[in-house]
Amino acid sequence: MASPADNICFDLSNRVAIITGASKGIGESIARLLAAAGAKVVVSSRKQEAVDEVAGGIRAAGGQAAGVAAHVGDLAQVQTLVDRTLQLYGGADILVNNAATNPVFGPVTECDGNAFDKIMAVNVKAPFELAKLFYPVMKSRGGGSVINISSIGGVSPEPNLGIYSVSKAALISLTQVMAKEWGKDNIRVNAICPGLIQTKFSQALWQNEQILKQFLKATPLARMGQPDEIGALALFLASDFSSYCTGGVFMADGGLTV
Ligand SMILES: NC(=O)c1ccc[n+]([C@@H]2O[C@H](COP(=O)([O-])OP(=O)(O)OC[C@H]3O[C@@H](n4cnc5c(N)ncnc54)[C@H](OP(=O)(O)O)[C@@H]3O)[C@@H](O)[C@H]2O)c1
């Protein structure tokens, strides 16, 4: 087995990585960092133009990347993402389930069944389907790394983000189930739980002065996080430096949940 000491920096040469929700925010950071470490990266989100732009930026910086549009809540598009990855790069070693949705902000009584189904389809079922589709591919290559982007809400429910928190707790459980079942195949499955990270997804929180103040007061590092601070942890979990980590739930929240 390769030792981390063999590399003085993260080396993902000859690895193929798929990142969902990679047109902006945390997913874009993960795509850029994995590509900078040498991975061939499939940049995916719903909009072809948006993923082409990120993939083009990576190529301009000397990396290898292709943009493949897919709405992860649609099983046919999920299958297309897998097929296109295999056509483009002939395999898969790293899957980052990062895309998520939250169409409702408010108490559980205001979340109807349709919104519940949509949240579960994108945040839980899509990671389940994608990981299952890539499982035989990773197994045939001797192993792999699946990284699920959960949330601090998956550990302790966030106010007004009830069903989103339920979905992120389910994603942690899915991570642990797959880690237990796939360890024998050297496929590692880990979850990252970001705290408040400054992206479009969370702008309703950080643009609200009162909410931001409460967050900062409760956060030992007393600031929001930036996408690269999650991307760096994903890079570690994608690489051989994390070879003994599986089933892990990694907090990156400035200490908020301590
Ligand atoms: N920001 C935070 O404070 C925070 C905290 C905890 C956890 N997280 C988690 O971190 C992850 C990334 O969030 P972010 O803050 O980086 O969000 P973001 O900046 O809004 O980016 C979301 C990405 O997901 C894509 N996307 C949305 N719905 C999709 C769908 N159905 N299928 C495929 N792609 C889809 C978007 O692109 P298109 O519009 O082109 O599809 C975009 O690339 C999410 O899982 C989120 O739950 C974020």
PDB file of C-alpha atoms and ligand atoms in Angstrom:
ATOM      1  CA  MET A   1       0.000   0.000   0.000  1.00  0.00           C
ATOM      2  CA  ALA A   2       1.290   3.461  -0.846  1.00  0.00           C
ATOM      3  CA  SER A   3       2.308   5.478   2.173  1.00  0.00           C
ATOM      4  CA  PRO A   4       1.504   9.183   2.532  1.00  0.00           C
ATOM      5  CA  ALA A   5       5.247   9.596   3.055  1.00  0.00           C
ATOM      6  CA  ASP A   6       5.727   8.622  -0.598  1.00  0.00           C
ATOM      7  CA  ASN A   7       4.091  11.901  -1.576  1.00  0.00           C
ATOM      8  CA  ILE A   8       4.919  15.205  -0.037  1.00  0.00           C
ATOM      9  CA  CYS A   9       1.672  16.617  -1.351  1.00  0.00           C
ATOM     10  CA  PHE A  10      -1.748  15.231  -2.233  1.00  0.00           C
ATOM     11  CA  ASP A  11      -1.432  13.309  -5.466  1.00  0.00           C
ATOM     12  CA  LEU A  12      -4.571  12.247  -7.327  1.00  0.00           C
ATOM     13  CA  SER A  13      -2.889  11.542 -10.676  1.00  0.00           C
ATOM     14  CA  ASN A  14      -4.744   8.851 -12.655  1.00  0.00           C
ATOM     15  CA  ARG A  15      -7.811   9.194 -10.414  1.00  0.00           C
ATOM     16  CA  VAL A  16     -11.200  10.108 -11.838  1.00  0.00           C
ATOM     17  CA  ALA A  17     -13.448  12.262  -9.638  1.00  0.00           C
ATOM     18  CA  ILE A  18     -17.114  13.166 -10.079  1.00  0.00           C
ATOM     19  CA  ILE A  19     -18.452  16.144  -8.167  1.00  0.00           C
ATOM     20  CA  THR A  20     -22.157  17.008  -8.168  1.00  0.00           C
ATOM     21  CA  GLY A  21     -23.252  20.589  -7.567  1.00  0.00           C
ATOM     22  CA  ALA A  22     -19.852  21.761  -8.784  1.00  0.00           C
ATOM     23  CA  SER A  23     -20.815  24.901 -10.719  1.00  0.00           C
ATOM     24  CA  LYS A  24     -20.350  27.106  -7.673  1.00  0.00           C
ATOM     25  CA  GLY A  25     -19.744  27.250  -3.927  1.00  0.00           C
ATOM     26  CA  ILE A  26     -18.343  24.236  -2.091  1.00  0.00           C
ATOM     27  CA  GLY A  27     -18.614  21.883  -5.087  1.00  0.00           C
ATOM     28  CA  GLU A  28     -16.653  24.232  -7.339  1.00  0.00           C
ATOM     29  CA  SER A  29     -13.909  24.494  -4.730  1.00  0.00           C
ATOM     30  CA  ILE A  30     -13.737  20.696  -4.418  1.00  0.00           C
ATOM     31  CA  ALA A  31     -13.533  20.315  -8.209  1.00  0.00           C
ATOM     32  CA  ARG A  32     -10.717  22.868  -8.501  1.00  0.00           C
ATOM     33  CA  LEU A  33      -8.719  21.402  -5.601  1.00  0.00           C
ATOM     34  CA  LEU A  34      -9.026  17.774  -6.760  1.00  0.00           C
ATOM     35  CA  ALA A  35      -8.042  18.824 -10.289  1.00  0.00           C
ATOM     36  CA  ALA A  36      -5.059  20.780  -8.926  1.00  0.00           C
ATOM     37  CA  ALA A  37      -3.958  17.537  -7.230  1.00  0.00           C
ATOM     38  CA  GLY A  38      -4.003  15.807 -10.624  1.00  0.00           C
ATOM     39  CA  ALA A  39      -7.449  14.170 -10.765  1.00  0.00           C
ATOM     40  CA  LYS A  40      -9.479  14.032 -13.952  1.00  0.00           C
ATOM     41  CA  VAL A  41     -12.606  15.822 -12.831  1.00  0.00           C
ATOM     42  CA  VAL A  42     -16.219  15.567 -13.982  1.00  0.00           C
ATOM     43  CA  VAL A  43     -17.873  18.848 -13.035  1.00  0.00           C
ATOM     44  CA  SER A  44     -21.645  18.394 -12.754  1.00  0.00           C
ATOM     45  CA  SER A  45     -24.706  20.510 -11.947  1.00  0.00           C
ATOM     46  CA  ARG A  46     -28.041  21.129 -13.683  1.00  0.00           C
ATOM     47  CA  LYS A  47     -26.748  23.803 -16.090  1.00  0.00           C
ATOM     48  CA  GLN A  48     -24.401  22.810 -18.937  1.00  0.00           C
ATOM     49  CA  GLU A  49     -23.185  26.374 -19.454  1.00  0.00           C
ATOM     50  CA  ALA A  50     -22.285  26.720 -15.775  1.00  0.00           C
ATOM     51  CA  VAL A  51     -20.347  23.434 -15.606  1.00  0.00           C
ATOM     52  CA  ASP A  52     -18.589  24.170 -18.892  1.00  0.00           C
ATOM     53  CA  GLU A  53     -17.343  27.433 -17.410  1.00  0.00           C
ATOM     54  CA  VAL A  54     -15.876  25.752 -14.318  1.00  0.00           C
ATOM     55  CA  ALA A  55     -14.387  22.888 -16.369  1.00  0.00           C
ATOM     56  CA  GLY A  56     -12.895  25.439 -18.799  1.00  0.00           C
ATOM     57  CA  GLY A  57     -11.321  27.336 -15.891  1.00  0.00           C
ATOM     58  CA  ILE A  58      -9.741  24.122 -14.594  1.00  0.00           C
ATOM     59  CA  ARG A  59      -8.351  23.263 -18.045  1.00  0.00           C
ATOM     60  CA  ALA A  60      -7.004  26.809 -18.435  1.00  0.00           C
ATOM     61  CA  ALA A  61      -5.140  26.295 -15.149  1.00  0.00           C
ATOM     62  CA  GLY A  62      -3.551  23.118 -16.544  1.00  0.00           C
ATOM     63  CA  GLY A  63      -5.956  20.556 -15.098  1.00  0.00           C
ATOM     64  CA  GLN A  64      -8.187  17.944 -16.716  1.00  0.00           C
ATOM     65  CA  ALA A  65     -11.944  18.479 -16.508  1.00  0.00           C
ATOM     66  CA  ALA A  66     -15.195  18.015 -18.387  1.00  0.00           C
ATOM     67  CA  GLY A  67     -18.620  19.479 -17.671  1.00  0.00           C
ATOM     68  CA  VAL A  68     -21.599  17.090 -17.630  1.00  0.00           C
ATOM     69  CA  ALA A  69     -25.041  18.506 -16.811  1.00  0.00           C
ATOM     70  CA  ALA A  70     -27.326  16.367 -14.635  1.00  0.00           C
ATOM     71  CA  HIS A  71     -30.237  17.070 -12.315  1.00  0.00           C
ATOM     72  CA  VAL A  72     -29.478  14.535  -9.596  1.00  0.00           C
ATOM     73  CA  GLY A  73     -33.141  14.293  -8.620  1.00  0.00           C
ATOM     74  CA  ASP A  74     -33.816  12.648 -12.009  1.00  0.00           C
ATOM     75  CA  LEU A  75     -32.680   9.026 -12.193  1.00  0.00           C
ATOM     76  CA  ALA A  76     -32.306   9.072 -16.004  1.00  0.00           C
ATOM     77  CA  GLN A  77     -29.941  12.059 -15.731  1.00  0.00           C
ATOM     78  CA  VAL A  78     -28.027  10.339 -12.922  1.00  0.00           C
ATOM     79  CA  GLN A  79     -27.505   7.346 -15.229  1.00  0.00           C
ATOM     80  CA  THR A  80     -26.344   9.710 -17.995  1.00  0.00           C
ATOM     81  CA  LEU A  81     -23.798  11.249 -15.620  1.00  0.00           C
ATOM     82  CA  VAL A  82     -22.374   7.787 -14.896  1.00  0.00           C
ATOM     83  CA  ASP A  83     -22.348   6.776 -18.587  1.00  0.00           C
ATOM     84  CA  ARG A  84     -20.676  10.021 -19.709  1.00  0.00           C
ATOM     85  CA  THR A  85     -18.021   9.692 -16.977  1.00  0.00           C
ATOM     86  CA  LEU A  86     -17.140   6.201 -18.165  1.00  0.00           C
ATOM     87  CA  GLN A  87     -17.063   7.327 -21.822  1.00  0.00           C
ATOM     88  CA  LEU A  88     -14.866  10.318 -21.011  1.00  0.00           C
ATOM     89  CA  TYR A  89     -12.401   8.833 -18.547  1.00  0.00           C
ATOM     90  CA  GLY A  90     -12.993   5.062 -18.521  1.00  0.00           C
ATOM     91  CA  GLY A  91     -13.596   4.713 -14.790  1.00  0.00           C
ATOM     92  CA  ALA A  92     -14.273   6.383 -11.455  1.00  0.00           C
ATOM     93  CA  ASP A  93     -12.336   6.521  -8.187  1.00  0.00           C
ATOM     94  CA  ILE A  94     -13.816   9.451  -6.249  1.00  0.00           C
ATOM     95  CA  LEU A  95     -17.464  10.471  -5.962  1.00  0.00           C
ATOM     96  CA  VAL A  96     -18.433  13.654  -4.161  1.00  0.00           C
ATOM     97  CA  ASN A  97     -22.175  13.881  -3.483  1.00  0.00           C
ATOM     98  CA  ASN A  98     -22.394  17.613  -2.913  1.00  0.00           C
ATOM     99  CA  ALA A  99     -25.558  18.830  -4.699  1.00  0.00           C
ATOM    100  CA  ALA A 100     -28.456  19.544  -2.348  1.00  0.00           C
ATOM    101  CA  THR A 101     -31.679  21.451  -2.234  1.00  0.00           C
ATOM    102  CA  ASN A 102     -33.771  23.204   0.356  1.00  0.00           C
ATOM    103  CA  PRO A 103     -36.959  24.706  -1.083  1.00  0.00           C
ATOM    104  CA  VAL A 104     -38.489  25.642   2.317  1.00  0.00           C
ATOM    105  CA  PHE A 105     -37.356  27.795   5.228  1.00  0.00           C
ATOM    106  CA  GLY A 106     -39.642  27.678   8.243  1.00  0.00           C
ATOM    107  CA  PRO A 107     -41.293  25.304  10.713  1.00  0.00           C
ATOM    108  CA  VAL A 108     -42.075  21.697   9.757  1.00  0.00           C
ATOM    109  CA  THR A 109     -45.814  22.545   9.596  1.00  0.00           C
ATOM    110  CA  GLU A 110     -45.034  24.703   6.555  1.00  0.00           C
ATOM    111  CA  CYS A 111     -43.250  21.923   4.657  1.00  0.00           C
ATOM    112  CA  ASP A 112     -45.690  20.029   2.441  1.00  0.00           C
ATOM    113  CA  GLY A 113     -45.300  16.505   1.119  1.00  0.00           C
ATOM    114  CA  ASN A 114     -44.038  17.612  -2.288  1.00  0.00           C
ATOM    115  CA  ALA A 115     -41.252  19.676  -0.762  1.00  0.00           C
ATOM    116  CA  PHE A 116     -40.391  16.734   1.538  1.00  0.00           C
ATOM    117  CA  ASP A 117     -40.123  14.375  -1.469  1.00  0.00           C
ATOM    118  CA  LYS A 118     -37.984  16.852  -3.429  1.00  0.00           C
ATOM    119  CA  ILE A 119     -35.561  17.319  -0.531  1.00  0.00           C
ATOM    120  CA  MET A 120     -35.214  13.566  -0.031  1.00  0.00           C
ATOM    121  CA  ALA A 121     -34.829  12.879  -3.788  1.00  0.00           C
ATOM    122  CA  VAL A 122     -31.936  15.315  -4.231  1.00  0.00           C
ATOM    123  CA  ASN A 123     -30.239  15.126  -0.811  1.00  0.00           C
ATOM    124  CA  VAL A 124     -30.558  11.407  -0.018  1.00  0.00           C
ATOM    125  CA  LYS A 125     -31.790   9.282  -2.913  1.00  0.00           C
ATOM    126  CA  ALA A 126     -29.382  10.795  -5.475  1.00  0.00           C
ATOM    127  CA  PRO A 127     -26.263  10.059  -3.356  1.00  0.00           C
ATOM    128  CA  PHE A 128     -27.644   6.519  -2.828  1.00  0.00           C
ATOM    129  CA  GLU A 129     -28.207   5.946  -6.569  1.00  0.00           C
ATOM    130  CA  LEU A 130     -24.916   7.494  -7.673  1.00  0.00           C
ATOM    131  CA  ALA A 131     -22.841   5.608  -5.112  1.00  0.00           C
ATOM    132  CA  LYS A 132     -24.562   2.344  -6.063  1.00  0.00           C
ATOM    133  CA  LEU A 133     -23.936   2.930  -9.779  1.00  0.00           C
ATOM    134  CA  PHE A 134     -20.263   3.751  -9.231  1.00  0.00           C
ATOM    135  CA  TYR A 135     -19.723   0.922  -6.696  1.00  0.00           C
ATOM    136  CA  PRO A 136     -18.919  -1.852  -9.221  1.00  0.00           C
ATOM    137  CA  VAL A 137     -16.658   0.534 -11.159  1.00  0.00           C
ATOM    138  CA  MET A 138     -14.655   1.462  -8.041  1.00  0.00           C
ATOM    139  CA  LYS A 139     -14.572  -2.169  -6.891  1.00  0.00           C
ATOM    140  CA  SER A 140     -13.120  -3.290 -10.221  1.00  0.00           C
ATOM    141  CA  ARG A 141     -10.329  -0.688  -9.797  1.00  0.00           C
ATOM    142  CA  GLY A 142      -9.401  -1.929  -6.311  1.00  0.00           C
ATOM    143  CA  GLY A 143     -11.134   0.743  -4.258  1.00  0.00           C
ATOM    144  CA  GLY A 144     -12.398   4.285  -4.129  1.00  0.00           C
ATOM    145  CA  SER A 145     -13.571   7.185  -1.995  1.00  0.00           C
ATOM    146  CA  VAL A 146     -17.139   8.421  -1.667  1.00  0.00           C
ATOM    147  CA  ILE A 147     -17.566  11.760   0.079  1.00  0.00           C
ATOM    148  CA  ASN A 148     -21.040  12.888   1.100  1.00  0.00           C
ATOM    149  CA  ILE A 149     -21.520  16.552   1.921  1.00  0.00           C
ATOM    150  CA  SER A 150     -23.907  16.538   4.854  1.00  0.00           C
ATOM    151  CA  SER A 151     -24.335  19.441   7.293  1.00  0.00           C
ATOM    152  CA  ILE A 152     -24.162  20.352  10.965  1.00  0.00           C
ATOM    153  CA  GLY A 153     -27.963  20.144  10.611  1.00  0.00           C
ATOM    154  CA  GLY A 154     -27.547  16.390  10.145  1.00  0.00           C
ATOM    155  CA  VAL A 155     -26.056  16.138  13.627  1.00  0.00           C
ATOM    156  CA  SER A 156     -28.249  18.664  15.433  1.00  0.00           C
ATOM    157  CA  PRO A 157     -31.326  20.055  13.615  1.00  0.00           C
ATOM    158  CA  GLU A 158     -31.035  23.658  12.485  1.00  0.00           C
ATOM    159  CA  PRO A 159     -33.888  26.072  13.227  1.00  0.00           C
ATOM    160  CA  ASN A 160     -36.297  26.489  10.283  1.00  0.00           C
ATOM    161  CA  LEU A 161     -34.386  23.862   8.301  1.00  0.00           C
ATOM    162  CA  GLY A 162     -36.214  20.848   9.744  1.00  0.00           C
ATOM    163  CA  ILE A 163     -36.696  18.467   6.827  1.00  0.00           C
ATOM    164  CA  TYR A 164     -33.384  19.563   5.279  1.00  0.00           C
ATOM    165  CA  SER A 165     -31.805  18.518   8.620  1.00  0.00           C
ATOM    166  CA  VAL A 166     -33.655  15.181   8.445  1.00  0.00           C
ATOM    167  CA  SER A 167     -32.224  14.608   4.950  1.00  0.00           C
ATOM    168  CA  LYS A 168     -28.686  15.419   6.108  1.00  0.00           C
ATOM    169  CA  ALA A 169     -29.043  13.032   9.090  1.00  0.00           C
ATOM    170  CA  ALA A 170     -30.187  10.328   6.648  1.00  0.00           C
ATOM    171  CA  LEU A 171     -27.129  11.074   4.487  1.00  0.00           C
ATOM    172  CA  ILE A 172     -24.864  10.494   7.503  1.00  0.00           C
ATOM    173  CA  SER A 173     -26.604   7.174   8.144  1.00  0.00           C
ATOM    174  CA  LEU A 174     -26.263   6.221   4.450  1.00  0.00           C
ATOM    175  CA  THR A 175     -22.543   7.039   4.720  1.00  0.00           C
ATOM    176  CA  GLN A 176     -22.146   4.711   7.694  1.00  0.00           C
ATOM    177  CA  VAL A 177     -24.165   1.894   6.085  1.00  0.00           C
ATOM    178  CA  MET A 178     -22.114   2.020   2.867  1.00  0.00           C
ATOM    179  CA  ALA A 179     -18.845   2.312   4.812  1.00  0.00           C
ATOM    180  CA  LYS A 180     -19.677  -0.900   6.691  1.00  0.00           C
ATOM    181  CA  GLU A 181     -20.738  -2.814   3.586  1.00  0.00           C
ATOM    182  CA  TRP A 182     -17.996  -1.594   1.219  1.00  0.00           C
ATOM    183  CA  GLY A 183     -14.949  -1.596   3.505  1.00  0.00           C
ATOM    184  CA  LYS A 184     -14.110  -5.113   2.273  1.00  0.00           C
ATOM    185  CA  ASP A 185     -13.808  -3.657  -1.251  1.00  0.00           C
ATOM    186  CA  ASN A 186     -11.487  -0.855  -0.086  1.00  0.00           C
ATOM    187  CA  ILE A 187     -14.177   1.700  -0.905  1.00  0.00           C
ATOM    188  CA  ARG A 188     -14.165   4.334   1.809  1.00  0.00           C
ATOM    189  CA  VAL A 189     -17.289   6.394   2.493  1.00  0.00           C
ATOM    190  CA  ASN A 190     -17.133   9.527   4.636  1.00  0.00           C
ATOM    191  CA  ALA A 191     -19.342  12.512   5.417  1.00  0.00           C
ATOM    192  CA  ILE A 192     -18.387  16.154   5.821  1.00  0.00           C
ATOM    193  CA  CYS A 193     -20.592  18.410   7.944  1.00  0.00           C
ATOM    194  CA  PRO A 194     -19.974  22.052   7.074  1.00  0.00           C
ATOM    195  CA  GLY A 195     -21.076  24.812   9.402  1.00  0.00           C
ATOM    196  CA  LEU A 196     -22.015  28.193   7.966  1.00  0.00           C
ATOM    197  CA  ILE A 197     -20.057  28.578   4.719  1.00  0.00           C
ATOM    198  CA  GLN A 198     -20.342  31.743   2.662  1.00  0.00           C
ATOM    199  CA  THR A 199     -22.108  30.593  -0.529  1.00  0.00           C
ATOM    200  CA  LYS A 200     -25.279  31.361  -2.458  1.00  0.00           C
ATOM    201  CA  PHE A 201     -27.044  28.417  -0.758  1.00  0.00           C
ATOM    202  CA  SER A 202     -26.644  29.963   2.697  1.00  0.00           C
ATOM    203  CA  GLN A 203     -27.027  33.638   1.800  1.00  0.00           C
ATOM    204  CA  ALA A 204     -30.468  33.881   3.425  1.00  0.00           C
ATOM    205  CA  LEU A 205     -28.663  33.094   6.696  1.00  0.00           C
ATOM    206  CA  TRP A 206     -25.544  35.265   6.410  1.00  0.00           C
ATOM    207  CA  GLN A 207     -27.349  38.222   4.841  1.00  0.00           C
ATOM    208  CA  ASN A 208     -29.719  38.323   7.827  1.00  0.00           C
ATOM    209  CA  GLU A 209     -27.825  40.393  10.418  1.00  0.00           C
ATOM    210  CA  GLN A 210     -29.588  38.862  13.393  1.00  0.00           C
ATOM    211  CA  ILE A 211     -29.069  35.247  12.295  1.00  0.00           C
ATOM    212  CA  LEU A 212     -25.423  35.930  11.370  1.00  0.00           C
ATOM    213  CA  LYS A 213     -24.801  37.506  14.792  1.00  0.00           C
ATOM    214  CA  GLN A 214     -26.227  34.426  16.539  1.00  0.00           C
ATOM    215  CA  PHE A 215     -24.088  32.099  14.432  1.00  0.00           C
ATOM    216  CA  LEU A 216     -20.900  34.056  15.072  1.00  0.00           C
ATOM    217  CA  LYS A 217     -21.601  34.225  18.806  1.00  0.00           C
ATOM    218  CA  ALA A 218     -22.002  30.431  18.956  1.00  0.00           C
ATOM    219  CA  THR A 219     -18.936  29.723  16.778  1.00  0.00           C
ATOM    220  CA  PRO A 220     -15.585  29.508  18.613  1.00  0.00           C
ATOM    221  CA  LEU A 221     -13.700  30.731  15.520  1.00  0.00           C
ATOM    222  CA  ALA A 222     -16.223  33.627  15.362  1.00  0.00           C
ATOM    223  CA  ARG A 223     -16.471  33.761  11.576  1.00  0.00           C
ATOM    224  CA  MET A 224     -18.111  32.038   8.614  1.00  0.00           C
ATOM    225  CA  GLY A 225     -16.183  29.441   6.647  1.00  0.00           C
ATOM    226  CA  GLN A 226     -15.123  29.728   3.006  1.00  0.00           C
ATOM    227  CA  PRO A 227     -15.705  27.038   0.340  1.00  0.00           C
ATOM    228  CA  ASP A 228     -11.976  26.144   0.161  1.00  0.00           C
ATOM    229  CA  GLU A 229     -12.077  25.251   3.869  1.00  0.00           C
ATOM    230  CA  ILE A 230     -14.454  22.420   2.947  1.00  0.00           C
ATOM    231  CA  GLY A 231     -12.646  21.692  -0.318  1.00  0.00           C
ATOM    232  CA  ALA A 232      -9.403  21.070   1.605  1.00  0.00           C
ATOM    233  CA  LEU A 233     -11.087  18.456   3.816  1.00  0.00           C
ATOM    234  CA  ALA A 234     -12.611  16.786   0.751  1.00  0.00           C
ATOM    235  CA  LEU A 235      -9.130  16.694  -0.829  1.00  0.00           C
ATOM    236  CA  PHE A 236      -7.812  14.870   2.255  1.00  0.00           C
ATOM    237  CA  LEU A 237     -10.702  12.373   2.196  1.00  0.00           C
ATOM    238  CA  ALA A 238     -10.244  11.783  -1.554  1.00  0.00           C
ATOM    239  CA  SER A 239      -6.525  11.058  -1.152  1.00  0.00           C
ATOM    240  CA  ASP A 240      -4.524   8.151   0.274  1.00  0.00           C
ATOM    241  CA  PHE A 241      -3.671  10.344   3.258  1.00  0.00           C
ATOM    242  CA  SER A 242      -7.086   9.336   4.659  1.00  0.00           C
ATOM    243  CA  SER A 243      -6.608   5.622   3.864  1.00  0.00           C
ATOM    244  CA  TYR A 244      -7.752   4.479   7.336  1.00  0.00           C
ATOM    245  CA  CYS A 245     -10.812   6.781   7.452  1.00  0.00           C
ATOM    246  CA  THR A 246     -14.180   5.333   6.592  1.00  0.00           C
ATOM    247  CA  GLY A 247     -17.626   5.881   8.060  1.00  0.00           C
ATOM    248  CA  GLY A 248     -16.302   9.145   9.460  1.00  0.00           C
ATOM    249  CA  VAL A 249     -18.415  12.208  10.126  1.00  0.00           C
ATOM    250  CA  PHE A 250     -16.044  15.157   9.820  1.00  0.00           C
ATOM    251  CA  MET A 251     -17.154  18.487  11.238  1.00  0.00           C
ATOM    252  CA  ALA A 252     -15.850  21.646   9.535  1.00  0.00           C
ATOM    253  CA  ASP A 253     -17.854  24.255  11.390  1.00  0.00           C
ATOM    254  CA  GLY A 254     -15.468  26.592  13.196  1.00  0.00           C
ATOM    255  CA  GLY A 255     -16.278  24.672  16.385  1.00  0.00           C
ATOM    256  CA  LEU A 256     -20.000  25.507  16.337  1.00  0.00           C
ATOM    257  CA  THR A 257     -21.136  22.031  17.415  1.00  0.00           C
ATOM    258  CA  VAL A 258     -18.633  21.722  20.279  1.00  0.00           C
TER     259      VAL A 258
HETATM  260  N1  LIG B   1     -23.191  26.827   2.518  1.00  0.00           N
HETATM  261  C1  LIG B   1     -23.417  26.339   3.715  1.00  0.00           C
HETATM  262  O1  LIG B   1     -23.448  27.082   4.732  1.00  0.00           O
HETATM  263  C2  LIG B   1     -23.604  24.864   3.907  1.00  0.00           C
HETATM  264  C3  LIG B   1     -23.668  24.378   5.226  1.00  0.00           C
HETATM  265  C4  LIG B   1     -23.862  23.017   5.424  1.00  0.00           C
HETATM  266  C5  LIG B   1     -23.933  22.161   4.348  1.00  0.00           C
HETATM  267  N2  LIG B   1     -23.872  22.671   3.079  1.00  0.00           N
HETATM  268  C6  LIG B   1     -23.987  21.720   1.981  1.00  0.00           C
HETATM  269  O2  LIG B   1     -22.940  21.953   1.055  1.00  0.00           O
HETATM  270  C7  LIG B   1     -23.365  21.534  -0.243  1.00  0.00           C
HETATM  271  C8  LIG B   1     -23.060  22.610  -1.280  1.00  0.00           C
HETATM  272  O3  LIG B   1     -23.716  23.783  -0.902  1.00  0.00           O
HETATM  273  P1  LIG B   1     -23.205  25.242  -1.334  1.00  0.00           P
HETATM  274  O4  LIG B   1     -23.377  26.085  -0.157  1.00  0.00           O
HETATM  275  O5  LIG B   1     -21.899  25.164  -1.995  1.00  0.00           O
HETATM  276  O6  LIG B   1     -24.343  25.630  -2.396  1.00  0.00           O
HETATM  277  P2  LIG B   1     -24.338  26.547  -3.746  1.00  0.00           P
HETATM  278  O7  LIG B   1     -23.184  27.472  -3.743  1.00  0.00           O
HETATM  279  O8  LIG B   1     -25.704  27.095  -3.841  1.00  0.00           O
HETATM  280  O9  LIG B   1     -24.113  25.458  -4.881  1.00  0.00           O
HETATM  281  C9  LIG B   1     -25.037  24.440  -5.074  1.00  0.00           C
HETATM  282  C10 LIG B   1     -24.641  23.645  -6.290  1.00  0.00           C
HETATM  283  O10 LIG B   1     -25.565  22.564  -6.473  1.00  0.00           O
HETATM  284  C11 LIG B   1     -26.074  22.607  -7.821  1.00  0.00           C
HETATM  285  N3  LIG B   1     -27.405  22.002  -7.764  1.00  0.00           N
HETATM  286  C12 LIG B   1     -28.487  22.442  -7.092  1.00  0.00           C
HETATM  287  N4  LIG B   1     -29.513  21.588  -7.253  1.00  0.00           N
HETATM  288  C13 LIG B   1     -29.064  20.571  -8.023  1.00  0.00           C
HETATM  289  C14 LIG B   1     -29.641  19.398  -8.548  1.00  0.00           C
HETATM  290  N5  LIG B   1     -30.916  19.061  -8.303  1.00  0.00           N
HETATM  291  N6  LIG B   1     -28.889  18.574  -9.317  1.00  0.00           N
HETATM  292  C15 LIG B   1     -27.595  18.882  -9.568  1.00  0.00           C
HETATM  293  N7  LIG B   1     -26.983  19.983  -9.101  1.00  0.00           N
HETATM  294  C16 LIG B   1     -27.716  20.817  -8.346  1.00  0.00           C
HETATM  295  C17 LIG B   1     -25.984  24.070  -8.222  1.00  0.00           C
HETATM  296  O11 LIG B   1     -25.833  24.309  -9.607  1.00  0.00           O
HETATM  297  P3  LIG B   1     -27.017  24.423 -10.697  1.00  0.00           P
HETATM  298  O12 LIG B   1     -27.918  25.515 -10.246  1.00  0.00           O
HETATM  299  O13 LIG B   1     -26.302  24.678 -11.987  1.00  0.00           O
HETATM  300  O14 LIG B   1     -27.689  23.069 -10.689  1.00  0.00           O
HETATM  301  C18 LIG B   1     -24.657  24.444  -7.560  1.00  0.00           C
HETATM  302  O15 LIG B   1     -23.577  24.001  -8.364  1.00  0.00           O
HETATM  303  C19 LIG B   1     -24.846  21.152  -0.117  1.00  0.00           C
HETATM  304  O16 LIG B   1     -24.945  19.767   0.062  1.00  0.00           O
HETATM  305  C20 LIG B   1     -25.266  21.851   1.170  1.00  0.00           C
HETATM  306  O17 LIG B   1     -26.345  21.199   1.795  1.00  0.00           O
HETATM  307  C21 LIG B   1     -23.713  23.997   2.821  1.00  0.00           C
END
